PDB file of C-alpha atoms in Angstrom:
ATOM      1  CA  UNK R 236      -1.039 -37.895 -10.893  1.00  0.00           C
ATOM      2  CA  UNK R 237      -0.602 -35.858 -14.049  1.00  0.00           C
ATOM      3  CA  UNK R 238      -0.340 -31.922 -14.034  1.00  0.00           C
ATOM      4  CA  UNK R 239      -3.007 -31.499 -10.811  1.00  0.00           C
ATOM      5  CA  UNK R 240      -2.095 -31.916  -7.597  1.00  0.00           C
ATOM      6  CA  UNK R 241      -4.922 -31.531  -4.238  1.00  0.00           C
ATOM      7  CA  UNK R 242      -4.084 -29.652  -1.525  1.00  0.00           C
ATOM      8  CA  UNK R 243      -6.634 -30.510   0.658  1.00  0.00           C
ATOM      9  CA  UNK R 244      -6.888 -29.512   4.418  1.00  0.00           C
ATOM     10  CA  UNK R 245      -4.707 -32.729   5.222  1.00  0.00           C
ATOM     11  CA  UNK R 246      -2.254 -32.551   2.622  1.00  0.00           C
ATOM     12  CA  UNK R 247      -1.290 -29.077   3.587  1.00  0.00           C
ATOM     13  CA  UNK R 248      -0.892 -29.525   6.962  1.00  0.00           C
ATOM     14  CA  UNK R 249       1.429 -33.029   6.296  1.00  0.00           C
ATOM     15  CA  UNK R 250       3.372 -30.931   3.512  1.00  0.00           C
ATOM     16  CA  UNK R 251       4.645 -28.143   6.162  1.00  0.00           C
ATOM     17  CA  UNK R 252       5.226 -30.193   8.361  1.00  0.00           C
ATOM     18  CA  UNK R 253       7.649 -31.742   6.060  1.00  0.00           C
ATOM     19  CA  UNK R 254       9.088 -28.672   4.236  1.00  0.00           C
ATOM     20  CA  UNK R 255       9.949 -27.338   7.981  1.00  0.00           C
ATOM     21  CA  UNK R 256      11.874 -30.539   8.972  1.00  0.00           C
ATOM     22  CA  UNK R 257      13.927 -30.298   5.875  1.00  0.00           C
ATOM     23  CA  UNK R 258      14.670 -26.916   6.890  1.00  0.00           C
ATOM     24  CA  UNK R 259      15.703 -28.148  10.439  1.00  0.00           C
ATOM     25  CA  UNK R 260      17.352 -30.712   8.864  1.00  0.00           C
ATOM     26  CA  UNK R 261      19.865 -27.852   6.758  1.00  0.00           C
ATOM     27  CA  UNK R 262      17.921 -28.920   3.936  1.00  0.00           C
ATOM     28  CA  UNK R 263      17.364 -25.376   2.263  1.00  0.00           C
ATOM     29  CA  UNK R 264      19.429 -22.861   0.204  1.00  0.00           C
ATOM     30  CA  UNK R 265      18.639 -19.596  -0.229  1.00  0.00           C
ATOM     31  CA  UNK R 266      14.987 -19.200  -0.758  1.00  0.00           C
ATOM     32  CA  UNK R 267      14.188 -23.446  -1.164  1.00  0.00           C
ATOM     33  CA  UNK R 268      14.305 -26.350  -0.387  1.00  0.00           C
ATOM     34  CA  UNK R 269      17.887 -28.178  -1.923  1.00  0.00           C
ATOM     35  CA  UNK R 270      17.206 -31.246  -4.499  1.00  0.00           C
ATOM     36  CA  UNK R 271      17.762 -33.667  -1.062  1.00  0.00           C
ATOM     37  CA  UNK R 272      15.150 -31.666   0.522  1.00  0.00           C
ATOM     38  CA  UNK R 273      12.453 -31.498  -1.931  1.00  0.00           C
ATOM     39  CA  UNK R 274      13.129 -35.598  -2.633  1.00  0.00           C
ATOM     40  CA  UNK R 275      12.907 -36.292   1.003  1.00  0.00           C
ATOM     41  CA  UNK R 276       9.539 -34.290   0.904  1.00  0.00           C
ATOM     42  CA  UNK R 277       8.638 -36.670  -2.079  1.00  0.00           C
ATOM     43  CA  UNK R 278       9.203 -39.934  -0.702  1.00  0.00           C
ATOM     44  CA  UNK R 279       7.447 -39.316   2.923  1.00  0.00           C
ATOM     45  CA  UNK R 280       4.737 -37.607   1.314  1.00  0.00           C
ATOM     46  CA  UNK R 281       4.017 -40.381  -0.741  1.00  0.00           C
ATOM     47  CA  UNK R 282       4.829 -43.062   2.166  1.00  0.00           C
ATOM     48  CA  UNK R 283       2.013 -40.899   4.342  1.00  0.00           C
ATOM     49  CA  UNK R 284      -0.701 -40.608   1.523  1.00  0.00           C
ATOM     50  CA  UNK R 285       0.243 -42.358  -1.242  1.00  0.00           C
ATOM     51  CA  UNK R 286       0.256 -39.728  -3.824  1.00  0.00           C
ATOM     52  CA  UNK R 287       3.045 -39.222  -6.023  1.00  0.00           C
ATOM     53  CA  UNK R 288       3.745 -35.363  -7.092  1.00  0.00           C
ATOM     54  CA  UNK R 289       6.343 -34.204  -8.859  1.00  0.00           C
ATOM     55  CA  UNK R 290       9.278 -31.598  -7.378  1.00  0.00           C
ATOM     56  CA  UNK R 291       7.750 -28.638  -9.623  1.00  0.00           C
ATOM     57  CA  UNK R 292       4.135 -29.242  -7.898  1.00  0.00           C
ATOM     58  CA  UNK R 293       5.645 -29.218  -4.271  1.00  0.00           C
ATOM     59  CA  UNK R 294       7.725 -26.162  -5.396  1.00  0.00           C
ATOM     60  CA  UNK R 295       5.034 -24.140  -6.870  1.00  0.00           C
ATOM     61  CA  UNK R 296       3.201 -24.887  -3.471  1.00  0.00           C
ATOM     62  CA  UNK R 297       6.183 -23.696  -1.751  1.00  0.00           C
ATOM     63  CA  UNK R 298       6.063 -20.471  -3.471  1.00  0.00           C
ATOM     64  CA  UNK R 299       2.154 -20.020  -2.910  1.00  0.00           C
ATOM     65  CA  UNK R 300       2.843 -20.422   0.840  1.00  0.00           C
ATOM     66  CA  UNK R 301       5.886 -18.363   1.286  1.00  0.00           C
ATOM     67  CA  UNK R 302       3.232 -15.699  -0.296  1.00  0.00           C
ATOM     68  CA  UNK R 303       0.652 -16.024   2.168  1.00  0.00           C
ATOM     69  CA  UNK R 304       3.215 -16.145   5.221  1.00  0.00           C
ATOM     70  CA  UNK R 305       4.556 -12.567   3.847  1.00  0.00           C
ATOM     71  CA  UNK R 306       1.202 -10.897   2.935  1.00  0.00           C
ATOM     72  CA  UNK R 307       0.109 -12.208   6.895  1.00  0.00           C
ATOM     73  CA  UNK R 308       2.922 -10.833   8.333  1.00  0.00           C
ATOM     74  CA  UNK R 309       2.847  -7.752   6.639  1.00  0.00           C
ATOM     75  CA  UNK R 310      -0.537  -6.921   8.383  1.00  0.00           C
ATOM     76  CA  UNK R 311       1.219  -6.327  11.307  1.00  0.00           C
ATOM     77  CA  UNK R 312       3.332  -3.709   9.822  1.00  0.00           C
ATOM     78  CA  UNK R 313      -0.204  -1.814   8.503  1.00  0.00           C
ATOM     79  CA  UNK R 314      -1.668   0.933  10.514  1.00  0.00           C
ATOM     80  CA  UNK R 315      -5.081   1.298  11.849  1.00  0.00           C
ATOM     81  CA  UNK R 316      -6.206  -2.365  11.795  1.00  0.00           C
ATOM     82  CA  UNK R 317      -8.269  -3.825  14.599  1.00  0.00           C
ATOM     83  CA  UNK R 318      -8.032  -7.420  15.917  1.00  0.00           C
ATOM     84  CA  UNK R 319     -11.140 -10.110  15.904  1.00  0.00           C
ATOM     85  CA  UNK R 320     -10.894 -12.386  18.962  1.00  0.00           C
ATOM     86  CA  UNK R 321     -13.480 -14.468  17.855  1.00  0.00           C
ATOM     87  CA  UNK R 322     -11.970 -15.317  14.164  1.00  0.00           C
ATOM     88  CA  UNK R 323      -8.178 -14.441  15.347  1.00  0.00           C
ATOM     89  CA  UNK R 324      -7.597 -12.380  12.728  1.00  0.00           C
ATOM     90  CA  UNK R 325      -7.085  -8.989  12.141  1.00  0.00           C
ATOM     91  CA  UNK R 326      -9.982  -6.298  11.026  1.00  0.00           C
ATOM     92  CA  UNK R 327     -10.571  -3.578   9.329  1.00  0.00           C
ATOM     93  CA  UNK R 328     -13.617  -1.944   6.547  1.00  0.00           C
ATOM     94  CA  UNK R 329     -14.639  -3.943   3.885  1.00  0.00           C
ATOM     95  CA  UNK R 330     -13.131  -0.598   1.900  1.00  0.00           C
ATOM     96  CA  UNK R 331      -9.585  -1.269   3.641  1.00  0.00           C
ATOM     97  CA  UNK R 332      -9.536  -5.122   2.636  1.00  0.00           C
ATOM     98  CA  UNK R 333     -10.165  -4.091  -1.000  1.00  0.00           C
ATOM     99  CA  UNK R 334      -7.542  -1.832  -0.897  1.00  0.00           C
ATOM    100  CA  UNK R 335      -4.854  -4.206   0.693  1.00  0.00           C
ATOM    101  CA  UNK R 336      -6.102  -7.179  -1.590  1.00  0.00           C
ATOM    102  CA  UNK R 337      -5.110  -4.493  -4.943  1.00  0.00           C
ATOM    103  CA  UNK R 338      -1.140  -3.513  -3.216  1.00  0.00           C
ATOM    104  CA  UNK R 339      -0.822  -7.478  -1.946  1.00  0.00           C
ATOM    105  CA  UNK R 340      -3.065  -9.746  -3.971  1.00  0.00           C
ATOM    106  CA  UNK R 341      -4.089 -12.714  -2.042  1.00  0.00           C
ATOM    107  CA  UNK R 342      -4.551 -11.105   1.550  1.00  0.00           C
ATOM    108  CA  UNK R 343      -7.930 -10.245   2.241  1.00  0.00           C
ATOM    109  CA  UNK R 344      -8.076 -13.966   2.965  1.00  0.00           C
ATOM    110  CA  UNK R 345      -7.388 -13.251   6.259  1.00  0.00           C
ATOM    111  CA  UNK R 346     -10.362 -11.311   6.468  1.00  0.00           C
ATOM    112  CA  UNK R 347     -12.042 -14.757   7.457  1.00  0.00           C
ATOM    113  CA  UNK R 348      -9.792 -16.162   9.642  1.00  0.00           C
ATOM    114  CA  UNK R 349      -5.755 -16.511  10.650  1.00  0.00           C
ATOM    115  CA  UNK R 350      -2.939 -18.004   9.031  1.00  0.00           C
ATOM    116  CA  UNK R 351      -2.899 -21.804   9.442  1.00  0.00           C
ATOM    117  CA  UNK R 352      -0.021 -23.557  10.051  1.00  0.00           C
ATOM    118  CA  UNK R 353       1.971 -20.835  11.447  1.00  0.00           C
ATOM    119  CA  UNK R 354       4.974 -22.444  13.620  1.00  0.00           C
ATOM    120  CA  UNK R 355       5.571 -24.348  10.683  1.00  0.00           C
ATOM    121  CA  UNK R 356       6.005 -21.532   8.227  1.00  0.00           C
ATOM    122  CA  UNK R 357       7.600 -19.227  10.458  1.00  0.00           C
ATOM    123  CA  UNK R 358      11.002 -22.368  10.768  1.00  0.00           C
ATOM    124  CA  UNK R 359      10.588 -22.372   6.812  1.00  0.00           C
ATOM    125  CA  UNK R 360      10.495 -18.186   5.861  1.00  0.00           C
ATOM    126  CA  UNK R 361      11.123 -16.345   8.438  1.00  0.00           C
ATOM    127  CA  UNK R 362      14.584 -16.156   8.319  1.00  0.00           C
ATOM    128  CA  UNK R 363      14.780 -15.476   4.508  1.00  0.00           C
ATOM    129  CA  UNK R 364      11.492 -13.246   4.876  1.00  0.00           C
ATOM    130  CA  UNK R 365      13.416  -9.584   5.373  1.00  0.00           C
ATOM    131  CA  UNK R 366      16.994 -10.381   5.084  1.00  0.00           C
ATOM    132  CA  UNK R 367      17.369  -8.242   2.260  1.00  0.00           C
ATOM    133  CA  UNK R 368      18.095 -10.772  -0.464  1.00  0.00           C
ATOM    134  CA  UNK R 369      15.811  -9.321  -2.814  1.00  0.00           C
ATOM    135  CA  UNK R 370      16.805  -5.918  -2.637  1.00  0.00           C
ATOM    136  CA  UNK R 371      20.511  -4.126  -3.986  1.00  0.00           C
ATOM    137  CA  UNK R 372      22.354  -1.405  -3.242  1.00  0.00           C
ATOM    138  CA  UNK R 373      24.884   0.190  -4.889  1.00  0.00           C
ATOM    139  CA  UNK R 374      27.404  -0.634  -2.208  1.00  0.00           C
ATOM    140  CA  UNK R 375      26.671  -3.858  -2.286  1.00  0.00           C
ATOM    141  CA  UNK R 376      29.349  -5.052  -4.657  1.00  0.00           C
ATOM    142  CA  UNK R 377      27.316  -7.610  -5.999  1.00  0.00           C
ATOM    143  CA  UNK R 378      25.306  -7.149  -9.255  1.00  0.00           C
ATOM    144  CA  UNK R 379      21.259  -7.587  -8.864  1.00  0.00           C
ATOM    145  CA  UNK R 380      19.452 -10.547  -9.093  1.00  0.00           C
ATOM    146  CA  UNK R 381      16.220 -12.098  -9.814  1.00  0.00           C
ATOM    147  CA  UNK R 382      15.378 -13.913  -6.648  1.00  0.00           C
ATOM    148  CA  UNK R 383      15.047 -17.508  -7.366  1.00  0.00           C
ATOM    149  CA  UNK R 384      11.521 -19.183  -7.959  1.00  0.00           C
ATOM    150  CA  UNK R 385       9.679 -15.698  -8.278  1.00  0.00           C
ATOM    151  CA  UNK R 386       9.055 -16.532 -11.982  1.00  0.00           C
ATOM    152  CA  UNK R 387       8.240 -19.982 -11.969  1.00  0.00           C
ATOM    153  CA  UNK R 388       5.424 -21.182 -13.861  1.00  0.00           C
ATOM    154  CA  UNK R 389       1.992 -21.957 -12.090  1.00  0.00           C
ATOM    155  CA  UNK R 390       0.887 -25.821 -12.409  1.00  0.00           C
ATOM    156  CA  UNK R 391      -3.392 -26.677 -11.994  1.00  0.00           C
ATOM    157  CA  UNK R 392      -2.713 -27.236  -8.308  1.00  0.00           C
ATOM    158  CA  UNK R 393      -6.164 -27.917  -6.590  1.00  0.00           C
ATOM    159  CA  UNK R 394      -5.526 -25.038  -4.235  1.00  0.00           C
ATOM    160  CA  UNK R 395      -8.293 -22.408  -3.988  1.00  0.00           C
ATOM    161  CA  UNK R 396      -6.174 -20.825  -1.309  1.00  0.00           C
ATOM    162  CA  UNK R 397      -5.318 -17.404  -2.764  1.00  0.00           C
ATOM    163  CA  UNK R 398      -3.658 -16.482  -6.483  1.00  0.00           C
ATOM    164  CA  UNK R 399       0.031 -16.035  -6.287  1.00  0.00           C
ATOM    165  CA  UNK R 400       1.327 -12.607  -6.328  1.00  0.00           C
ATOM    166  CA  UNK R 401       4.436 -12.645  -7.998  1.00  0.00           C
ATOM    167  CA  UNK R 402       7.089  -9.890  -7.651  1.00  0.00           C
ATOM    168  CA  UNK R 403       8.438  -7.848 -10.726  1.00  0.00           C
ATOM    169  CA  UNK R 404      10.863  -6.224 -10.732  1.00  0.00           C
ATOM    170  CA  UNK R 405      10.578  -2.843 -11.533  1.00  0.00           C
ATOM    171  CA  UNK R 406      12.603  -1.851 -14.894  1.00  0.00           C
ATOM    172  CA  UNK R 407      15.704   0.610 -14.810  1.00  0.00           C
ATOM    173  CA  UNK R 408      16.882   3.006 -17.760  1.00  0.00           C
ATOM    174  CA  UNK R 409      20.839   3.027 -18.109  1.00  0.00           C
ATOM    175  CA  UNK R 410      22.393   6.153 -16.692  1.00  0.00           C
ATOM    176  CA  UNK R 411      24.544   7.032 -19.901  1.00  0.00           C
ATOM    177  CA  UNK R 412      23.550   6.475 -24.100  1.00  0.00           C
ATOM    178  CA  UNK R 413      26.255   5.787 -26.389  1.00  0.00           C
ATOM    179  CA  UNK R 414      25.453   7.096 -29.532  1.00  0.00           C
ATOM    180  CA  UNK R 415      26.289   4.872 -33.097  1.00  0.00           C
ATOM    181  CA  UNK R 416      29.850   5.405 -34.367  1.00  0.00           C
ATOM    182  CA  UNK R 417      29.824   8.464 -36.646  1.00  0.00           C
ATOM    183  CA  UNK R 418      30.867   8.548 -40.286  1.00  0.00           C
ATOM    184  CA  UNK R 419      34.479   9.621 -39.304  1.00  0.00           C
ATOM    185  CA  UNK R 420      34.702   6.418 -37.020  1.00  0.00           C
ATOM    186  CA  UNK R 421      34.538   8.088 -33.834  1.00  0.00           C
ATOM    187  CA  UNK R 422      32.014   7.465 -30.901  1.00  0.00           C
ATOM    188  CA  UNK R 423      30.911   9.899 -28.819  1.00  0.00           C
ATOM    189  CA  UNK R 424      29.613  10.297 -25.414  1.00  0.00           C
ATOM    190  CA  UNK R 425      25.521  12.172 -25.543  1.00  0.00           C
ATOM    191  CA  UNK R 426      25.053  14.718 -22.609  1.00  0.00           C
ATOM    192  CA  UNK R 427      21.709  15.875 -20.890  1.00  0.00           C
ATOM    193  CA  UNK R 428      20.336  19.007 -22.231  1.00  0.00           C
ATOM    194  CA  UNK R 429      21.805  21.571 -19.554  1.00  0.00           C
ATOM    195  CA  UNK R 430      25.407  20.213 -20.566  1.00  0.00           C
ATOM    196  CA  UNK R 431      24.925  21.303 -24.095  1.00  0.00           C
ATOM    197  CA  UNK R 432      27.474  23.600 -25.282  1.00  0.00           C
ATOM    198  CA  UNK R 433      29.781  22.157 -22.665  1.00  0.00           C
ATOM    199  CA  UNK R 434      32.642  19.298 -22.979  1.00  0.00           C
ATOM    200  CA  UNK R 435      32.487  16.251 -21.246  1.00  0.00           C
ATOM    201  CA  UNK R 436      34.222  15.267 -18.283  1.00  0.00           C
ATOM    202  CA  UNK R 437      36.448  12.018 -18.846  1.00  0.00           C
ATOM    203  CA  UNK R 438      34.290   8.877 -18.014  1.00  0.00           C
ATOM    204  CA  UNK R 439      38.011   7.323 -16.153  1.00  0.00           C
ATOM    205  CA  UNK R 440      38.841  10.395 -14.315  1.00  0.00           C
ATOM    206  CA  UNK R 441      37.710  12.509 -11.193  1.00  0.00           C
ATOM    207  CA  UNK R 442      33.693  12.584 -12.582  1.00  0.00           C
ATOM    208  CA  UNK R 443      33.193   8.342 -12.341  1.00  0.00           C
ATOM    209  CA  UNK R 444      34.816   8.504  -8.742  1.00  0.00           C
ATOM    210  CA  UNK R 445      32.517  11.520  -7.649  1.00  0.00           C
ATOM    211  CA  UNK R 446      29.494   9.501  -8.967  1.00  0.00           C
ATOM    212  CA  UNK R 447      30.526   6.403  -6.893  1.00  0.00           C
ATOM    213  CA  UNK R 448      31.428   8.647  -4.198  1.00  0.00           C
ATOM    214  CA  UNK R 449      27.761  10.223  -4.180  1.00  0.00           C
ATOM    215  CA  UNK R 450      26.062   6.520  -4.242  1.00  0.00           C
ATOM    216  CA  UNK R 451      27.963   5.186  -1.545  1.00  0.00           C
ATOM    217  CA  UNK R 452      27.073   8.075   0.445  1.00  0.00           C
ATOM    218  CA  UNK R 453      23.211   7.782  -0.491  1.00  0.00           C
ATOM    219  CA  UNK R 454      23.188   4.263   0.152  1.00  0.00           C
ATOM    220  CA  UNK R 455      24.781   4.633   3.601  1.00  0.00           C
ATOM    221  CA  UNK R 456      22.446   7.032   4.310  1.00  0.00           C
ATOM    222  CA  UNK R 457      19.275   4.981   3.633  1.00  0.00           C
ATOM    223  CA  UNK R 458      21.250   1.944   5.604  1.00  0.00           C
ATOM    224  CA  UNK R 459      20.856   4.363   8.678  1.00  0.00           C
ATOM    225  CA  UNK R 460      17.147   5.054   8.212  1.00  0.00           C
ATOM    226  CA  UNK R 461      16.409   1.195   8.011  1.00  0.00           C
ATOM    227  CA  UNK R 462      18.198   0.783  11.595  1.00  0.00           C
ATOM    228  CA  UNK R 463      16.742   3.433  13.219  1.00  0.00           C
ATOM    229  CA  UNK R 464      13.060   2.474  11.844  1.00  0.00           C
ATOM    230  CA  UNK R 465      13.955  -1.079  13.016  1.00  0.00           C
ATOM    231  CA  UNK R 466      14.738   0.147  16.536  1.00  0.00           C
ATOM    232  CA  UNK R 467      11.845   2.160  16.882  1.00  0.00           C
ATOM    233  CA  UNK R 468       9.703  -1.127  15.391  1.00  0.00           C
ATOM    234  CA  UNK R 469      11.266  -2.948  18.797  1.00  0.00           C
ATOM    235  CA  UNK R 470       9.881  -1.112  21.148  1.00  0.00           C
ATOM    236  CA  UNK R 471       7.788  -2.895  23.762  1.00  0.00           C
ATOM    237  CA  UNK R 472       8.921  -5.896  21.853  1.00  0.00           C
ATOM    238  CA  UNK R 473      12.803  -6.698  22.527  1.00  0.00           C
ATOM    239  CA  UNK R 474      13.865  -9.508  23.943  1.00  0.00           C
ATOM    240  CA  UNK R 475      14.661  -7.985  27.074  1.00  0.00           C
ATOM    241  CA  UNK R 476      10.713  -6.849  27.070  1.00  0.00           C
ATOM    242  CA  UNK R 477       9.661 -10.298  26.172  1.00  0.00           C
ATOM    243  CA  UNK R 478      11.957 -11.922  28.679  1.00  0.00           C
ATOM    244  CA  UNK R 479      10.709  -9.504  31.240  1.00  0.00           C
ATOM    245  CA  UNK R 480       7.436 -11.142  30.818  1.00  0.00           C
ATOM    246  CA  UNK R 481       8.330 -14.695  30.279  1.00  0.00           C
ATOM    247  CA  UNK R 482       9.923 -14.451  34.555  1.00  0.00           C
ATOM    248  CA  UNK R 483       6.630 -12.833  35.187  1.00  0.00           C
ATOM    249  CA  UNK R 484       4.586 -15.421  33.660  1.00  0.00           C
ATOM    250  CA  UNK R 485       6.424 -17.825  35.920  1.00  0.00           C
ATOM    251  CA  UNK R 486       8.815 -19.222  34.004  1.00  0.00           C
ATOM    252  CA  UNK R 487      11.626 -18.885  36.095  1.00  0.00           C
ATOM    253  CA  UNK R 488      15.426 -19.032  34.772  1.00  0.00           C
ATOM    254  CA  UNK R 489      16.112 -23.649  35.147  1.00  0.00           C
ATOM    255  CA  UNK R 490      12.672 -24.665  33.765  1.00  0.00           C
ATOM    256  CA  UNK R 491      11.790 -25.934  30.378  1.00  0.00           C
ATOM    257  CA  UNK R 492       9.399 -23.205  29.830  1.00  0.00           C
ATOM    258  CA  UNK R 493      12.571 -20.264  30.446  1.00  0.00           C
ATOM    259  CA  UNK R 494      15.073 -22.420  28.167  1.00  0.00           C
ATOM    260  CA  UNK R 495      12.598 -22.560  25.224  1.00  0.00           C
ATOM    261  CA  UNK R 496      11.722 -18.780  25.625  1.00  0.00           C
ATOM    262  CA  UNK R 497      15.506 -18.156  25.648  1.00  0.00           C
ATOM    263  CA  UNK R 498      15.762 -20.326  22.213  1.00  0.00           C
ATOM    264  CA  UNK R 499      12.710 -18.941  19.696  1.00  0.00           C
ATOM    265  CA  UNK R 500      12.452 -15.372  21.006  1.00  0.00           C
ATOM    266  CA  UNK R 501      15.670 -14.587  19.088  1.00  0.00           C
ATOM    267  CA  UNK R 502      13.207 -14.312  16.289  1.00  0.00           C
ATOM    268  CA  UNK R 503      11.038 -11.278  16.214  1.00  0.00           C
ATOM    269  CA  UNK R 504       7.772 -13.088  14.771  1.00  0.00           C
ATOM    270  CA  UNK R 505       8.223 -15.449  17.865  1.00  0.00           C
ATOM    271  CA  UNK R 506       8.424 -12.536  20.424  1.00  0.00           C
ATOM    272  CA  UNK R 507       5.312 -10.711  18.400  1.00  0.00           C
ATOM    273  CA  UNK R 508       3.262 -13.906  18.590  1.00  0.00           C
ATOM    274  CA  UNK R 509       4.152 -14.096  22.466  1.00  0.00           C
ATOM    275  CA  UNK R 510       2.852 -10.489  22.690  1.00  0.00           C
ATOM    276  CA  UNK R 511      -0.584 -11.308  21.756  1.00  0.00           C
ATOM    277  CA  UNK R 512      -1.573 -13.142  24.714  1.00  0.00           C
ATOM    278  CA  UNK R 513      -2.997 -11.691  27.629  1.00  0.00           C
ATOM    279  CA  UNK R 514      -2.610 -13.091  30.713  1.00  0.00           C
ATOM    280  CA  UNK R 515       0.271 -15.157  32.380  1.00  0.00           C
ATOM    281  CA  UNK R 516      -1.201 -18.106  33.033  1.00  0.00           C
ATOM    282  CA  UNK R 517      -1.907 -18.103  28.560  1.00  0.00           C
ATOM    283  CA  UNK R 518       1.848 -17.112  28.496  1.00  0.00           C
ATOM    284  CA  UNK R 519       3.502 -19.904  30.279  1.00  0.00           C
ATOM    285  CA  UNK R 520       0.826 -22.655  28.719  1.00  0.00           C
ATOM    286  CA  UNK R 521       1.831 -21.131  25.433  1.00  0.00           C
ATOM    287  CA  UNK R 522       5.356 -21.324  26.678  1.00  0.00           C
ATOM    288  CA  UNK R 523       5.074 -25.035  27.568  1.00  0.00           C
ATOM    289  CA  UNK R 524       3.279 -26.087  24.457  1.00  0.00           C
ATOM    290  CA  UNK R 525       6.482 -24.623  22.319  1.00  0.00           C
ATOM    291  CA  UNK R 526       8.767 -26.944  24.123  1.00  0.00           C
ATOM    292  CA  UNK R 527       6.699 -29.481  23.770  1.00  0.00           C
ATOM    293  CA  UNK R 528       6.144 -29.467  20.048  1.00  0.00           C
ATOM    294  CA  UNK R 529       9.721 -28.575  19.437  1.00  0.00           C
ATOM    295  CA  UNK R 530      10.760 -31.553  21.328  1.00  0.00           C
ATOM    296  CA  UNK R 531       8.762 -34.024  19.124  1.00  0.00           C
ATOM    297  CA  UNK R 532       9.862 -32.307  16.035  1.00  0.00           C
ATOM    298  CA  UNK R 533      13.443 -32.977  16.848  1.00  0.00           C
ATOM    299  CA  UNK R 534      12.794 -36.987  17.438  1.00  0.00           C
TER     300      UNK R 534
END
């Protein structure tokens, strides 16, 4: 098929569907799809359409998706946004859009209409959407890294979707400068300006300890804030809430509807999703749907 590859309305919808059974099927580590995964994807793609891309093309549109699942999701997290009923999407100025679209290139799609495919995105990101492993902190004991696929090269895909919007990394100066060995041989530590005049502290004693001491402490600190954001974020929308509603709705603890709320509302974009609809009689149809399409996906 050479270096193009067209993801056409069809052709996206069959390529989630088979990214998010590899992922059912413990296909994925880390942030993709393992080789078995991605060559599974290969072969029943091509068995369903005939067309024969290559890992990198399925990868890149792996990447471009995860992308568009993040930037939708973060509109919930955005402030002062309406909702349109009629296009299911959310609203706001034409100012606000152009704003969003500069922090989070790519999302002012949305402006036109919702995110397609979304149960099948939400089995393949959601889990690896906030857990943290592209951030570090200092207590971590682990050294940063680059999170995997965020630099990979952009093939000709066919897919007028959105542009990528890659993350960077932003760069970090070195605490300390060690200065070139002088002409007697020696090496010497440089200090900040207010320490002139002063001798250094030992770099193994009592000042590298108070230094780890004060980022532990900082880090632990900022730890805290993220919980208690993440509690306030829950309310109206914890899973005793949602449950709450799922009895009122009348799905009662022994049917299908109850055991399939009890299963995906573990997940907080499930429970969110659940909170958008109005009545009860949309809540246990939405309910019975899930089970449903769950059930085929397992067979």
């Amino acid at each position: 098929m050479g270096d193009s590859a067209d993801w056409n309305e069809d052709n996206t919808a069959l390529v989630c569907e088979l990214f998010a059974e590899q992922v059912k099927a413990h296909n994925r580590s880390g942030t993709h799809l393992k080789k078995t995964g991605y060559k599974n994807v290969m072969d029943k793609f091509k068995e369903k359409t005939g067309l024969s891309y290559t890992k990198m093309q399925f990868k890149n549109k792996w990447d471009k998706m995860r992308i568009e699942y993040t930037n939708w999701k973060r509109l919930s997290k955005e402030t002062g946004l309406g909702w349109d009923t009629a296009k299911k999407t959310w609203s706001a100025t034409n100012e606000r859009w152009k704003n969003l679209n500069k922090q989070y290139k790519g999302i002012a799609k949305f402006k036109d209409g919702p995110l397609l495919h979304e149960e099948e995105k939400a089995i393949m990101y959601e889990d690896i959407r906030n857990t943290g492993d592209d951030h570090w902190a200092p207590s971590s004991g682990t050294t940063p890294q680059i999170l995997e696929g965020e630099t990979t090269e952009n093939t000709d895909d066919k897919d007028g979707d959105y542009e990528a919007n890659d993350d960077k990394d932003e760069d970090y100066e070195e605490c300390e400068e060690v200065s070139p060995t002088t002409a007697k041989g020696k090496r010497h530590v440089s200090v900040g300006r207010k320490d002139k005049g002063k001798k250094p502290r030992s770099l193994g004693g009592h000042w590298v300890q108070d230094q780890l001491s004060k980022l532990v402490t900082a880090s632990e600190k900022s730890t805290a804030s993220v919980e208690s954001l993440a509690r306030k974020e829950d309310n109206g929308c914890s899973i005793r809430d949602v449950m709450a509603l799922v009895k009122e709705c009348g799905a009662v603890p022994g049917t299908k509807e109850h055991f399939i709320a009890s299963q995906v509302f573990v997940k907080r974009a499930e429970r969110e999703m659940f909170m958008t609809l109005d009545t009860p009689e949309e809540r246990f149809n939405w309910l019975t749907m899930k089970h449903d399409w769950l059930t085929r996906m397992s067979h």
